mmCIF file of C-alpha atoms in Angstrom:
data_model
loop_
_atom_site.group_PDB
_atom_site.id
_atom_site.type_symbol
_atom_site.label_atom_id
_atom_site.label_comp_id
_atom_site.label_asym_id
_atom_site.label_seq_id
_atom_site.Cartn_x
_atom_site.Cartn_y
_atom_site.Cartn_z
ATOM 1 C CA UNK A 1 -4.827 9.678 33.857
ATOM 2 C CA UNK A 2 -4.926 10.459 30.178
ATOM 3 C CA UNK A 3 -7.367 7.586 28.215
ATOM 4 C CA UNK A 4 -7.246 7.750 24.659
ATOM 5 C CA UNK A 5 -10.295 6.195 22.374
ATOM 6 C CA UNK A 6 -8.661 3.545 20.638
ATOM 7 C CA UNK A 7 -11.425 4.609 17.677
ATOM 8 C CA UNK A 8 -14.344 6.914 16.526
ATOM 9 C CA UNK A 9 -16.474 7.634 14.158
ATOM 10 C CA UNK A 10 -16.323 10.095 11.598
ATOM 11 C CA UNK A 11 -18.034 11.763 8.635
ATOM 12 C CA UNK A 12 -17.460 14.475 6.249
ATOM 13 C CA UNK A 13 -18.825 16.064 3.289
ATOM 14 C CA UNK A 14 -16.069 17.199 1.095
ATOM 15 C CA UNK A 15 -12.514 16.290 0.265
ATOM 16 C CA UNK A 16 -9.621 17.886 -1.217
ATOM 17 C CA UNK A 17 -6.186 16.864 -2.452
ATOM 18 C CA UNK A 18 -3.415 17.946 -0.421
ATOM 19 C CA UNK A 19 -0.140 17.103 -2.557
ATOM 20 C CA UNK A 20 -2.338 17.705 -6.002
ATOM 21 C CA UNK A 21 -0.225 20.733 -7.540
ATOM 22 C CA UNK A 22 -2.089 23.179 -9.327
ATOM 23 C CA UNK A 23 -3.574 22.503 -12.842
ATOM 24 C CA UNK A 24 -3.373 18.523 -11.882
ATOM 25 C CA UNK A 25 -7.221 18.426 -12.183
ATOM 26 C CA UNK A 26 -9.943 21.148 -12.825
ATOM 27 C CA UNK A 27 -11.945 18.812 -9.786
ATOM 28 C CA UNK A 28 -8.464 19.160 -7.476
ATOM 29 C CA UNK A 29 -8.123 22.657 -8.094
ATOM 30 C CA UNK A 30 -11.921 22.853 -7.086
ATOM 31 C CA UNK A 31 -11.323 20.823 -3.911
ATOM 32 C CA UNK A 32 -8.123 23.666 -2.872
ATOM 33 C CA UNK A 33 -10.218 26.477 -3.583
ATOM 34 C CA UNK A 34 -13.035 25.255 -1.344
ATOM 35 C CA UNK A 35 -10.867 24.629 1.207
ATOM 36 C CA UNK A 36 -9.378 28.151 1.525
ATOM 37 C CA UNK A 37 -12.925 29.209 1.455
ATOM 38 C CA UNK A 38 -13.853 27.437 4.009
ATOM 39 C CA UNK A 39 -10.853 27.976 5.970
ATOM 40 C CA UNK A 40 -11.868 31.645 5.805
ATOM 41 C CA UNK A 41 -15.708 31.190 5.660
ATOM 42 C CA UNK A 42 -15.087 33.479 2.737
ATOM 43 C CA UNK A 43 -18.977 33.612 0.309
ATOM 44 C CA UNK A 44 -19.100 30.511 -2.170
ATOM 45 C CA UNK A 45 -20.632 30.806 -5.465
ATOM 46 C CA UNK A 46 -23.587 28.850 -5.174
ATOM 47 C CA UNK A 47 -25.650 29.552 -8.515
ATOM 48 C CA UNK A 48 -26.065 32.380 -11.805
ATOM 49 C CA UNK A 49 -29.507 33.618 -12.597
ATOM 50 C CA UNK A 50 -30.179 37.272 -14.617
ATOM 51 C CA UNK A 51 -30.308 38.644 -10.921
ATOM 52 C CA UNK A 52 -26.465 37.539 -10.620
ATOM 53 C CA UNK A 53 -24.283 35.448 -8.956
ATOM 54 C CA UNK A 54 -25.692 34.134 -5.596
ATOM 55 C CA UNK A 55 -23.780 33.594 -2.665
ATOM 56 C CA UNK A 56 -23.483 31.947 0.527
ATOM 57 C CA UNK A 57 -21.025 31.805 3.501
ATOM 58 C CA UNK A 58 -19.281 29.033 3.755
ATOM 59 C CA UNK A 59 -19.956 27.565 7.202
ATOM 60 C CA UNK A 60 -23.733 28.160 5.906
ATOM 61 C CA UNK A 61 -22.784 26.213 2.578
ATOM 62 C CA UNK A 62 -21.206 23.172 4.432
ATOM 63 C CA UNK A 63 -24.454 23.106 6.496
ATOM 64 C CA UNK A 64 -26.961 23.499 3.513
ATOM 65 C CA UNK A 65 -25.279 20.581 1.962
ATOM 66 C CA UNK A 66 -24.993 18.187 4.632
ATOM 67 C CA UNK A 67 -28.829 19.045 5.677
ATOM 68 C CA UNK A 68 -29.948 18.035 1.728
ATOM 69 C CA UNK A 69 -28.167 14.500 2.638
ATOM 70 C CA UNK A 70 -29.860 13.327 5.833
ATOM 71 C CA UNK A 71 -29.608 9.496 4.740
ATOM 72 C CA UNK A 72 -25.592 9.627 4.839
ATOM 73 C CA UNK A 73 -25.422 10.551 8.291
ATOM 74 C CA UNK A 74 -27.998 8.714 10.891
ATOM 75 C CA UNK A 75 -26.767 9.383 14.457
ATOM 76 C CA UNK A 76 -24.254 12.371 13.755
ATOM 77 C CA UNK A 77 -27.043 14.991 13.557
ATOM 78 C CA UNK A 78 -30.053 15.678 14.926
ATOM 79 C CA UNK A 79 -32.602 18.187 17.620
ATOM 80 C CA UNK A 80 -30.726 15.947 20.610
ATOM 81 C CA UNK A 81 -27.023 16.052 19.510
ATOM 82 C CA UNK A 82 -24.460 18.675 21.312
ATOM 83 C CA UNK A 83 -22.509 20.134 18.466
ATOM 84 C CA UNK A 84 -19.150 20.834 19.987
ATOM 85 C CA UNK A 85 -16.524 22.900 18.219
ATOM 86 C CA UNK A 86 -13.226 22.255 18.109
ATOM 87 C CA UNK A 87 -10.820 24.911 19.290
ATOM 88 C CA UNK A 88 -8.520 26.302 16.986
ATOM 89 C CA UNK A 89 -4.534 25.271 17.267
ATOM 90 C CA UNK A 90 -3.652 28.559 19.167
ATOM 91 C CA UNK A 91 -5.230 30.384 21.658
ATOM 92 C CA UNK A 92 -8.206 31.858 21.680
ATOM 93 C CA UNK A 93 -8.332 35.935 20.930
ATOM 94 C CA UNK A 94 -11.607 37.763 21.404
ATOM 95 C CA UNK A 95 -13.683 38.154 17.945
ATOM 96 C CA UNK A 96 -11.391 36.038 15.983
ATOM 97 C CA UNK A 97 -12.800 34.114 13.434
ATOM 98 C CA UNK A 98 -13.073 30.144 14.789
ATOM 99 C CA UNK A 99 -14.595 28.211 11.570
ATOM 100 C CA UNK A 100 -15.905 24.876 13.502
ATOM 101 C CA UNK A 101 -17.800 27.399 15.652
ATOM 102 C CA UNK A 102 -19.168 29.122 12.620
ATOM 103 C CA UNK A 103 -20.073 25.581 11.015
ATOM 104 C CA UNK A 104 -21.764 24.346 14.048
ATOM 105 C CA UNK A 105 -23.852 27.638 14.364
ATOM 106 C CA UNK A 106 -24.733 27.116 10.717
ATOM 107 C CA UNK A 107 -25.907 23.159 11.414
ATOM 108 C CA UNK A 108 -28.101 24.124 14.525
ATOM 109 C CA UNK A 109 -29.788 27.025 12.207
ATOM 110 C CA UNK A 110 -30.972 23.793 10.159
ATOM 111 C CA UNK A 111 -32.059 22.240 13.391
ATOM 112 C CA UNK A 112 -29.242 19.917 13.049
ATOM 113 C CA UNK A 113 -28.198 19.844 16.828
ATOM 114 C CA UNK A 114 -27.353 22.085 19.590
ATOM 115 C CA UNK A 115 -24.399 24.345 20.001
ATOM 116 C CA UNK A 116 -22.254 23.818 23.483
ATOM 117 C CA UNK A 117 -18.721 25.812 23.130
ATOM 118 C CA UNK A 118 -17.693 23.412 26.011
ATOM 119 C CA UNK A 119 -13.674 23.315 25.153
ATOM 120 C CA UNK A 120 -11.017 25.746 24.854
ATOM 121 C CA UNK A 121 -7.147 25.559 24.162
ATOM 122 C CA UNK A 122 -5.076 26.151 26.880
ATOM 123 C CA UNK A 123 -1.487 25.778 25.236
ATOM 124 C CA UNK A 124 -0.924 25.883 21.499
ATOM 125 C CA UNK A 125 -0.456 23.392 19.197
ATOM 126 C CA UNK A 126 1.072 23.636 15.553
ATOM 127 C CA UNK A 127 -1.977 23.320 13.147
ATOM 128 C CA UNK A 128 -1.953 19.769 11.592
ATOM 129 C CA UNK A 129 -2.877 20.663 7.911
ATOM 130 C CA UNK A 130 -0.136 23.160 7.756
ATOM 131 C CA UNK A 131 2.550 20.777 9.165
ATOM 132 C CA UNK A 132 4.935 18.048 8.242
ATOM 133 C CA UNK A 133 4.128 14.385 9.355
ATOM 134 C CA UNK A 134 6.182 14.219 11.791
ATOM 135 C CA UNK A 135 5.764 17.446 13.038
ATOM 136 C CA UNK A 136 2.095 17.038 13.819
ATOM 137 C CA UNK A 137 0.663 17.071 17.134
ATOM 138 C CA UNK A 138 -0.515 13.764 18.732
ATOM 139 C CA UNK A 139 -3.829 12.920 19.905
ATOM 140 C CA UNK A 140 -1.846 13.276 23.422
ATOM 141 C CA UNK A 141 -0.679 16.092 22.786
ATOM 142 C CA UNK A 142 -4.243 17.643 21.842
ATOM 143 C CA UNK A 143 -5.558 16.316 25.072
ATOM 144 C CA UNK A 144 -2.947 18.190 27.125
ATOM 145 C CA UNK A 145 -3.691 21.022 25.506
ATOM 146 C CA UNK A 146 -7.278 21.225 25.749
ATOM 147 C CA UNK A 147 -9.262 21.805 28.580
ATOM 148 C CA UNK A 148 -13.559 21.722 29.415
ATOM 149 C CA UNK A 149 -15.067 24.890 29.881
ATOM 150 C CA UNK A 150 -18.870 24.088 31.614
ATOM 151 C CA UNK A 151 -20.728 20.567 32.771
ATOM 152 C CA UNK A 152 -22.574 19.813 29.241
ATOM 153 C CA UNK A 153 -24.697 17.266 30.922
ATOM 154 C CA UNK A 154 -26.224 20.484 32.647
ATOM 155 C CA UNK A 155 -27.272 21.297 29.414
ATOM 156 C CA UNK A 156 -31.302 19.149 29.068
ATOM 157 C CA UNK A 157 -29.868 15.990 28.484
ATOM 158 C CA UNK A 158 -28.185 15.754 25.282
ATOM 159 C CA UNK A 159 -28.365 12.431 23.983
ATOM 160 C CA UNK A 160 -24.927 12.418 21.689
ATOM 161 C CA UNK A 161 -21.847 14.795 21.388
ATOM 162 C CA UNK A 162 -20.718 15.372 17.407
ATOM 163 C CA UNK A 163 -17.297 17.189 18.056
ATOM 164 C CA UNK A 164 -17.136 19.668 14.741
ATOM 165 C CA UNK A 165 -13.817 20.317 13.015
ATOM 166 C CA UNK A 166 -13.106 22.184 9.349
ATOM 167 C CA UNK A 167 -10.367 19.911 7.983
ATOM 168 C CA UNK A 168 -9.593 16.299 9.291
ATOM 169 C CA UNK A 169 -5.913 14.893 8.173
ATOM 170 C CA UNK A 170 -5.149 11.979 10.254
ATOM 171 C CA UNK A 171 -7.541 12.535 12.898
ATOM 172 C CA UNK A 172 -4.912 13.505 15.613
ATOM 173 C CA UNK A 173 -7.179 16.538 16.771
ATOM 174 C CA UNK A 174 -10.840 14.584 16.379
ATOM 175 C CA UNK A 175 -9.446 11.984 18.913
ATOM 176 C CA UNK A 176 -7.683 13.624 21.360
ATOM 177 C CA UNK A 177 -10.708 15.854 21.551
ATOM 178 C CA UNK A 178 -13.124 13.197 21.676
ATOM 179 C CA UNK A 179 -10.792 11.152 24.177
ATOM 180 C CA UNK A 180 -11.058 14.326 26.854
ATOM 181 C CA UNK A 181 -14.509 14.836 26.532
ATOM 182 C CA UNK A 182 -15.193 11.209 26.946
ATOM 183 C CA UNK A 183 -13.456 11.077 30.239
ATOM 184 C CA UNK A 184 -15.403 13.416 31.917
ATOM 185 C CA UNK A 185 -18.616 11.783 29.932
ATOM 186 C CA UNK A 186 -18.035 8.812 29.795
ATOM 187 C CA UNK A 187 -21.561 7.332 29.155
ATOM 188 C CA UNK A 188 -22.143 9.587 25.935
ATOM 189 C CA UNK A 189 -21.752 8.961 22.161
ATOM 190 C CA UNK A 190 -19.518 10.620 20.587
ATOM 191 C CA UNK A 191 -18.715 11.038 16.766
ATOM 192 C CA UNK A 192 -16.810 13.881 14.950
ATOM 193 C CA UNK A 193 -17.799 15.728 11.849
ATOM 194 C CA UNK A 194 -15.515 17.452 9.337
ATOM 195 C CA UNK A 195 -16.449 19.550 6.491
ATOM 196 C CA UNK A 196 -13.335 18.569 4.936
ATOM 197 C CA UNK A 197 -11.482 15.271 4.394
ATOM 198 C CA UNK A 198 -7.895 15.709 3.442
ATOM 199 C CA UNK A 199 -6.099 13.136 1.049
ATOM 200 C CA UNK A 200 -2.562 13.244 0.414
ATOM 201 C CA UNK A 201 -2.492 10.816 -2.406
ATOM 202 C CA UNK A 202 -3.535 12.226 -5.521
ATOM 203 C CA UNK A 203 -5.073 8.262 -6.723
ATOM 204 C CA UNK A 204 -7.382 8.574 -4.107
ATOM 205 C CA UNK A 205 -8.903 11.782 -4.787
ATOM 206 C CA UNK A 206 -11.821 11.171 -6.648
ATOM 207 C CA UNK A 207 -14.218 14.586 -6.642
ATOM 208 C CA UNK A 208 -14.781 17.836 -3.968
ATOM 209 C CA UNK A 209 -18.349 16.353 -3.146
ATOM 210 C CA UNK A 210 -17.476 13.323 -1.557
ATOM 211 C CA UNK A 211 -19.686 11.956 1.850
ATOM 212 C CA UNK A 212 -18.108 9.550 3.826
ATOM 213 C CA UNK A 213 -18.344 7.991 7.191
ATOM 214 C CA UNK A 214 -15.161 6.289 8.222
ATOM 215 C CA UNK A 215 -13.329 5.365 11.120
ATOM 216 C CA UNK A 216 -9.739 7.197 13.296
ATOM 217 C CA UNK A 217 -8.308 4.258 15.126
ATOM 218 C CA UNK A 218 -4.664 4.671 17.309
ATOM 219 C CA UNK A 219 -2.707 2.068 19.171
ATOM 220 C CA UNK A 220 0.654 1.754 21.307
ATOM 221 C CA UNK A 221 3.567 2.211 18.405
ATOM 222 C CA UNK A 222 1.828 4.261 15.598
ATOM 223 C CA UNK A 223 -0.023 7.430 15.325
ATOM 224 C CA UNK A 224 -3.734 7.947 14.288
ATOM 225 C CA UNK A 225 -5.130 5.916 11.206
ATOM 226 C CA UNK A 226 -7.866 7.639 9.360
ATOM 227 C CA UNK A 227 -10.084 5.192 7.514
ATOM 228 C CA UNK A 228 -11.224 6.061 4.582
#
């Protein structure tokens, strides 16, 4: 029987304007340009010195920053906490790039948590950032689709699952992955962790480096609410 969380927790690190067209904002444009760099984990510019122009990949950026903040984010992170990455939309192909798995790797480097590649897509989905409203998947949808690879509570114990994603839009994909993990663990914490927050409304976009720890909620009737 398919359960899904009527709510979890989230937090990400940086946000970006979705419906912002170009020159609306030097900050906006900013905010796109990070995400197709992270959506690559293409090199970000992180400084200038008379050596040059340093650089860092961006799944190691995302972790850097996140690791300088450790006030904003009590209970996401830490040595006990299974980082679990989110599967891309399609199927899995051997030595293709899969950004939450790079992101995670970069967060346990910082002693941040614990990689377990526990879930894997068994049917694609269409990719929520790159769809229309109504054309993105459900959280049910998600949980049909996915499936768990090994026992994590095999794995010493952890105390807390973080489920790590690139972009978050409604939170469709963060819940449905949470829900299935949280049926077959039922009596484990889990939270989800984005490097990106996506806002559609160009009034609420404030600035690219933006923490925040919000809330996905779903009910009978409506899809998933992201809050903020």
């Amino acid at each position: 029987m398919m359960n899904i969380l009527p709510n979890m927790e989230y937090y990400s690190i940086f946000s970006y304007c979705t419906k912002c067209p170009k020159g609306y904002s030097r900050e906006s444009d900013r905010g796109r340009t990070l995400m197709t760099l992270i959506k690559n984990n293409w090199e970000v510019p992180t400084s200038h010195d008379d050596i040059g122009e340093q650089k860092e990949f961006a799944s190691a950026f995302v972790a850097r920053v996140v690791s300088e903040r450790p006030g904003l984010w009590p209970g996401f992170f830490g040595p006990r906490v299974a980082l679990v990455p989110i599967p891309r939309s399609k199927l899995s192909v051997p030595n293709e790039l899969w950004v939450p798995k790079k992101i995670a790797e970069a967060l346990e480097a910082r002693g941040m948590g614990r990689v377990f590649d526990i879930l894997e897509r068994k049917m694609p989905v269409p990719t929520s950032h790159l769809s229309k409203t109504s054309e993105r998947p459900s959280p049910e949808q998600h949980y049909e689709s996915l499936s768990i690879k090994v026992d994590l509570l095999s794995l010493n114990g952890m105390d807390s699952i973080t489920l790590v994603d690139d972009v978050i839009t409604r939170g469709s994909t963060m819940l449905g992955s949470a829900s299935l993990v949280h049926d077959k663990y039922p009596n484990v914490k889990i939270v989800g962790f984005a490097a990106l927050r996506a806002i559609s409304n160009p009034n609420e976009f404030v600035q690219v480096l933006d923490p925040t720890r919000g809330i996905i909620t779903y009910g009978p009737g409506r899809g998933p609410f992201r809050e903020p």
